Coordinates of C-alpha atoms and ligand atoms in Angstrom, one line a residue:
X1 CA 0.0 0.0 0.0
X2 CA 1.4 3.4 -1.0
X3 CA 0.3 6.9 -0.2
X4 CA -0.2 9.5 -2.9
X5 CA 2.8 11.9 -3.6
X6 CA 3.4 15.0 -1.3
X7 CA 0.9 17.8 -1.8
X8 CA 2.1 20.9 -3.8
X9 CA 0.8 23.2 -1.0
X10 CA 0.5 22.1 2.6
X11 CA -3.0 22.0 4.1
X12 CA -2.0 23.6 7.4
X13 CA 0.9 25.8 8.4
X14 CA 1.8 24.3 11.7
X15 CA 0.5 20.9 12.9
X16 CA 0.9 20.0 16.6
X17 CA 0.6 16.3 17.6
X18 CA 0.3 15.7 21.3
X19 CA 1.1 12.0 22.3
X20 CA 3.5 10.2 20.1
X21 CA 2.2 6.6 20.4
X22 CA 0.9 4.4 17.6
X23 CA -1.7 6.9 16.3
X24 CA 0.4 10.1 16.9
X25 CA 3.5 8.7 15.2
X26 CA 1.4 7.4 12.3
X27 CA -0.1 10.9 11.8
X28 CA 3.5 12.3 11.8
X29 CA 4.6 9.7 9.3
X30 CA 1.6 10.4 7.0
X31 CA 2.0 14.2 7.4
X32 CA 5.6 13.9 6.3
X33 CA 4.9 11.6 3.4
X34 CA 2.1 13.8 2.1
X35 CA 3.6 17.2 3.2
X36 CA 0.3 18.0 5.0
X37 CA 1.9 20.8 7.1
X38 CA 4.5 23.5 6.6
X39 CA 5.9 22.4 10.0
X40 CA 5.0 19.5 12.3
X41 CA 5.7 19.7 16.0
X42 CA 5.2 16.8 18.4
X43 CA 5.2 16.4 22.1
X44 CA 4.7 13.6 24.7
X45 CA 4.5 13.5 28.5
X46 CA 7.2 10.9 28.5
X47 CA 10.8 12.1 28.1
X48 CA 11.8 8.6 26.8
X49 CA 9.2 8.8 24.1
X50 CA 10.3 12.4 23.1
X51 CA 13.9 11.1 22.8
X52 CA 12.8 8.1 20.7
X53 CA 10.7 10.4 18.5
X54 CA 13.8 12.6 17.9
X55 CA 15.8 9.5 17.0
X56 CA 13.1 8.3 14.6
X57 CA 12.8 11.8 13.0
X58 CA 9.1 12.0 13.9
X59 CA 8.1 15.7 13.4
X60 CA 10.2 18.6 12.4
X61 CA 10.3 19.7 16.1
X62 CA 9.9 17.9 19.4
X63 CA 8.6 20.3 22.0
X64 CA 9.3 19.7 25.8
X65 CA 5.6 20.1 26.7
X66 CA 2.2 20.1 25.1
X67 CA 1.8 23.8 26.0
X68 CA 5.0 24.6 24.0
X69 CA 3.9 22.4 21.1
X70 CA 0.6 24.1 20.5
X71 CA 2.0 27.7 20.3
X72 CA 1.4 29.0 16.8
X73 CA -0.3 25.8 15.6
X74 CA -3.3 26.1 13.4
X75 CA -4.2 22.4 13.8
X76 CA -3.7 20.5 17.1
X77 CA -4.4 16.7 17.2
X78 CA -4.4 15.2 20.7
X79 CA -3.4 11.5 20.5
X80 CA -3.3 10.5 24.2
X81 CA -5.4 7.9 26.0
X82 CA -9.0 9.0 26.5
X83 CA -8.6 9.4 30.2
X84 CA -5.7 11.9 29.7
X85 CA -7.6 14.1 27.2
X86 CA -8.9 16.5 29.9
X87 CA -5.5 17.1 31.4
X88 CA -3.9 17.8 28.0
X89 CA -6.8 20.2 27.1
X90 CA -6.4 22.0 30.4
X91 CA -2.6 22.3 29.8
X92 CA -2.9 23.6 26.2
X93 CA -6.0 25.8 26.6
X94 CA -4.2 29.1 27.5
X95 CA -1.6 28.7 24.7
X96 CA -3.8 28.1 21.7
X97 CA -4.0 30.5 18.8
X98 CA -7.3 32.1 18.1
X99 CA -8.9 30.2 15.2
X100 CA -6.9 27.0 15.8
X101 CA -8.6 23.7 15.2
X102 CA -8.3 21.3 18.2
X103 CA -9.0 17.7 17.4
X104 CA -8.2 14.3 18.8
X105 CA -8.2 10.6 17.9
X106 CA -9.8 9.1 21.0
X107 CA -11.8 5.9 20.6
X108 CA -14.7 7.4 22.7
X109 CA -16.3 10.7 21.6
X110 CA -18.9 11.9 24.1
X111 CA -16.6 12.0 27.1
X112 CA -13.8 13.5 25.0
X113 CA -16.0 16.3 23.6
X114 CA -17.0 17.2 27.2
X115 CA -13.4 17.2 28.3
X116 CA -12.3 19.4 25.4
X117 CA -15.2 21.8 25.7
X118 CA -14.5 22.3 29.4
X119 CA -10.9 23.5 28.8
X120 CA -10.6 24.8 25.2
X121 CA -11.3 28.6 24.9
X122 CA -14.1 29.8 22.6
X123 CA -11.7 31.2 20.0
X124 CA -10.5 27.7 19.0
X125 CA -12.6 25.2 17.1
X126 CA -13.1 21.9 18.8
X127 CA -13.7 19.1 16.2
X128 CA -13.2 15.6 17.7
X129 CA -12.3 12.7 15.4
X130 CA -11.7 9.0 15.6
X131 CA -9.7 7.1 13.0
X132 CA -11.1 3.6 13.0
X133 CA -7.7 2.0 12.4
X134 CA -5.1 0.5 14.7
X135 CA -3.0 -2.4 15.6
X136 CA -2.3 -4.2 18.9
X137 CA 1.1 -2.4 19.1
X138 CA 1.7 0.9 20.9
X139 CA 4.5 3.5 21.3
X140 CA 6.4 5.7 18.8
X141 CA 8.0 2.8 17.0
X142 CA 4.6 1.3 16.2
X143 CA 3.4 3.9 13.7
X144 CA 3.5 3.8 9.9
X145 CA 2.3 6.2 7.2
X146 CA -0.3 4.0 5.6
X147 CA -2.2 3.1 8.8
X148 CA -5.2 5.2 7.9
X149 CA -5.3 4.2 4.2
X150 CA -8.8 3.1 3.2
X151 CA -9.9 3.1 6.8
X152 CA -12.8 5.3 8.2
X153 CA -12.2 8.4 10.2
X154 CA -15.3 9.5 12.0
X155 CA -15.7 13.2 12.8
X156 CA -18.1 14.2 15.6
X157 CA -18.4 18.0 15.3
X158 CA -20.6 19.5 18.1
X159 CA -23.7 21.5 17.1
X160 CA -22.8 24.8 15.6
X161 CA -19.3 23.8 14.7
X162 CA -17.4 26.0 12.2
X163 CA -18.0 24.5 8.8
X164 CA -14.6 25.6 7.4
X165 CA -12.9 23.9 10.4
X166 CA -14.8 20.7 9.7
X167 CA -13.9 20.9 6.0
X168 CA -10.2 21.5 6.8
X169 CA -10.0 18.5 9.1
X170 CA -11.9 16.4 6.5
X171 CA -9.2 17.4 4.0
X172 CA -6.4 16.5 6.3
X173 CA -7.8 13.0 7.1
X174 CA -8.6 12.4 3.4
X175 CA -5.0 13.3 2.5
X176 CA -3.9 10.6 5.0
X177 CA -5.9 8.1 3.0
X178 CA -8.9 7.9 5.2
X179 CA -12.6 7.9 4.2
X180 CA -14.3 10.5 6.4
X181 CA -17.8 10.2 7.8
X182 CA -19.6 12.6 10.2
X183 CA -22.0 11.7 13.0
X184 CA -22.9 12.8 16.5
X185 CA -20.6 11.8 19.4
X186 CA -23.5 9.9 21.0
X187 CA -24.2 7.8 17.9
X188 CA -20.5 7.2 17.4
X189 CA -20.2 5.8 20.9
X190 CA -23.1 3.3 20.3
X191 CA -21.8 2.2 17.0
X192 CA -18.3 1.7 18.3
X193 CA -19.6 -0.2 21.4
X194 CA -20.8 -3.0 19.1
X195 CA -18.1 -2.9 16.4
X196 CA -15.1 -2.4 18.6
X197 CA -15.5 -2.0 22.4
X198 CA -17.6 -5.1 23.2
X199 CA -15.6 -7.3 20.8
X200 CA -12.4 -6.2 22.7
X201 CA -14.1 -7.0 26.0
X202 CA -15.1 -10.5 24.7
X203 CA -11.5 -11.1 23.6
X204 CA -10.1 -10.0 26.9
X205 CA -12.7 -12.2 28.7
X206 CA -12.1 -15.4 26.6
X207 CA -8.3 -15.1 26.9
X208 CA -8.7 -14.5 30.6
X209 CA -11.0 -17.5 31.0
X210 CA -8.6 -19.8 29.1
X211 CA -5.8 -18.6 31.3
X212 CA -7.8 -19.5 34.4
X213 CA -9.2 -22.8 33.3
X214 CA -7.7 -25.4 35.6
X215 CA -8.7 -28.5 33.6
X216 CA -6.6 -27.3 30.6
X217 CA -3.0 -26.5 31.1
X218 CA -1.5 -23.2 29.9
X219 CA 0.8 -25.0 27.6
X220 CA -2.1 -26.8 25.9
X221 CA -3.9 -23.4 25.4
X222 CA -0.9 -22.1 23.6
X223 CA -0.1 -25.3 21.7
X224 CA -3.6 -25.7 20.2
X225 CA -4.3 -22.0 19.9
X226 CA -4.8 -22.1 16.1
X227 CA -8.3 -23.5 16.7
X228 CA -9.5 -19.9 17.0
X229 CA -8.1 -18.8 20.3
X230 CA -5.1 -17.1 18.9
X231 CA -7.2 -14.7 16.8
X232 CA -8.7 -13.5 20.1
X233 CA -5.3 -13.1 21.6
X234 CA -4.3 -10.5 19.0
X235 CA -7.2 -8.3 20.1
X236 CA -6.6 -9.1 23.8
X237 CA -2.9 -7.9 23.4
X238 CA -4.2 -4.3 22.9
X239 CA -2.9 -1.6 25.1
X240 CA -4.2 -1.9 28.7
X241 CA -4.3 1.8 29.4
X242 CA -6.1 2.7 26.3
X243 CA -8.8 0.0 26.7
X244 CA -9.3 0.7 30.4
X245 CA -10.0 4.3 29.5
X246 CA -12.4 3.2 26.7
X247 CA -14.6 1.2 29.0
X248 CA -14.6 3.8 31.8
X249 CA -15.6 6.5 29.3
X250 CA -18.2 4.7 27.2
X251 CA -20.0 2.9 30.1
X252 CA -23.6 3.4 29.1
X253 CA -23.3 2.3 25.5
X254 CA -21.0 -0.7 26.4
X255 CA -23.4 -1.8 29.1
X256 CA -26.4 -1.5 26.8
X257 CA -24.7 -3.6 24.0
X258 CA -23.4 -6.1 26.6
X259 CA -27.0 -6.6 27.8
X260 CA -28.1 -7.6 24.3
X261 CA -25.0 -9.8 23.8
X262 CA -25.6 -11.6 27.0
X263 CA -29.3 -12.3 26.1
X264 CA -28.2 -13.7 22.7
X265 CA -25.5 -15.8 24.3
X266 CA -28.0 -17.4 26.6
X267 CA -30.2 -18.1 23.6
X268 CA -27.3 -19.9 22.0
X269 CA -26.7 -21.9 25.1
X270 CA -30.3 -22.9 25.1
X271 CA -30.1 -23.9 21.4
X272 CA -27.1 -26.1 22.1
X273 CA -28.8 -27.6 25.2
X274 CA -32.0 -28.5 23.2
X275 CA -30.1 -29.5 20.1
X276 CA -31.7 -26.9 17.9
X277 CA -29.3 -27.4 15.0
X278 CA -31.4 -25.3 12.6
X279 CA -31.1 -22.2 14.9
X280 CA -27.3 -22.6 15.1
X281 CA -27.0 -23.2 11.4
X282 CA -29.1 -20.1 10.5
X283 CA -27.1 -17.8 12.8
X284 CA -23.7 -19.1 11.4
X285 CA -25.0 -18.6 7.9
X286 CA -25.9 -15.0 8.6
X287 CA -22.6 -14.3 10.3
X288 CA -20.7 -15.7 7.4
X289 CA -22.5 -13.2 5.1
X290 CA -21.4 -10.3 7.4
X291 CA -17.7 -11.3 6.9
X292 CA -18.2 -11.4 3.2
X293 CA -19.6 -7.9 3.2
X294 CA -16.6 -6.6 5.2
X295 CA -14.3 -8.2 2.6
X296 CA -16.3 -6.7 -0.3
X297 CA -15.9 -3.2 1.3
X298 CA -12.1 -3.7 1.3
X299 CA -11.9 -3.6 5.1
X300 CA -10.4 -7.1 5.4
X301 CA -8.4 -9.5 3.3
X302 CA -10.1 -12.3 1.5
X303 CA -7.1 -14.6 1.9
X304 CA -7.8 -17.7 4.0
X305 CA -6.7 -17.6 7.6
X306 CA -6.2 -13.7 7.4
X307 CA -3.4 -14.2 4.8
X308 CA -1.1 -16.1 7.1
X309 CA 1.6 -18.1 5.3
X310 CA 1.3 -21.9 5.6
X311 CA 4.1 -24.3 4.6
Ligands
LIG1 P1 -0.1 4.8 22.7 O1 0.7 4.1 21.6 O2 -0.1 4.2 24.1 O3 0.4 6.3 22.8 C1 -0.2 7.3 23.7 C2 1.0 8.2 24.1 O4 0.4 9.4 24.8 C3 2.0 7.6 25.0 O5 3.3 7.9 24.5 C4 1.7 8.3 26.3 O6 2.9 8.4 27.1 C5 1.3 9.7 25.9 N1 0.6 10.4 26.9 C6 -0.2 9.9 27.9 N2 -0.7 10.9 28.7 C7 -0.2 12.1 28.1 C8 -0.3 13.4 28.5 N3 -1.0 13.8 29.5 N4 0.4 14.4 27.7 C9 1.1 14.0 26.7 N5 1.3 12.7 26.3 C10 0.6 11.7 27.0 O7 -1.6 5.0 22.3 P2 -2.3 5.0 20.9 O8 -2.7 3.6 20.5 O9 -1.6 5.8 20.0 O10 -3.7 5.7 21.3 C11 -3.8 7.1 21.4 C12 -5.3 7.5 21.3 O11 -5.8 7.0 20.0 C13 -6.2 6.9 22.3 O12 -7.1 7.9 22.7 C14 -7.0 5.8 21.7 O13 -8.3 5.6 22.2 C15 -7.0 6.3 20.2 N6 -7.0 5.2 19.2 C16 -6.2 4.1 19.3 C17 -6.3 3.1 18.3 C18 -5.5 1.9 18.4 O14 -5.8 0.8 17.8 N7 -4.4 1.9 19.2 C19 -7.1 3.3 17.2 C20 -7.9 4.4 17.1 C21 -7.8 5.4 18.1 P3 3.1 7.3 28.3 O15 3.4 6.0 27.5 O16 4.3 7.8 29.0 O17 1.9 7.2 29.1

């Protein structure tokens, strides 16, 4: 997968990226590859991460603090865990340029919008965003320029948001290869609860259950993992801080979807108990069609076994 060539004219003058983990470093790679900004400046709370970002050449400048990084920036993208958004917003609020666009990449939108609105002054435009793209890796070494290519980025502008600011942010994400869609923060949180948050919870749970099962030894769980278990372990290897914050900040939607999930699981348990093969067969046929649709939309490989190589 390759990105388009660099733009003839950058879309923003000064792009500040706060938090140089998987997502922040991927934005910096993509911004460099496509020349999205005249200058990119990045910062991270961790000195070790700032040092590593300098070694990796991430950003034209590495600032010692978020407050320093946002000075003079016309676009700020906050790429820290959802639970740290309020602290970053409070830190940068007094240093923002009038008219600056302040966005983020958090996996939850309602709580982040509230955190940003509480601390970002009225002269700046708050336009939250969520690129629905990621891997199970984190940190500044994990990023790559094509992470967002042909992936969705959901913008959740609050009511009355500045249309030019929304259009500018749309241009930036489109230039990084993403397909942009706009919806309310509340709707985003419900959609992501079923497509991302609850699936992660299920993966964390099944891997935890397998680890605790006394009748099966740990070595057998690992040895026979190709039976399906190992595909859950990829998701269950996702960053613990990030996912703790997702569940604490999208409680209502996650609990609502979990309620439905639990009911359906009990129905399946019942179908197995009463040997209702037709019910099981019908469900498995419907779910197979859903995977086919995802492949047809280019959101997954059609190669067997996720394209893993087999001897
Ligand atoms: P990550 O790789 O763990 O990077 C987050 C970085 O932010 C870390 O370097 C962290 O430093 C730093 N940080 C934490 N608190 C900070 C603060 N107060 N000020 C400045 N820097 C701070 O995480 P990520 O995967 O890039 O995720 C970042 C955001 O993207 C999250 O909100 C997440 O919900 C969202 N997101 C993630 C994915 C995904 O698949 N990973 C996908 C879409 C969206 P320390 O390590 O020292 O704490």
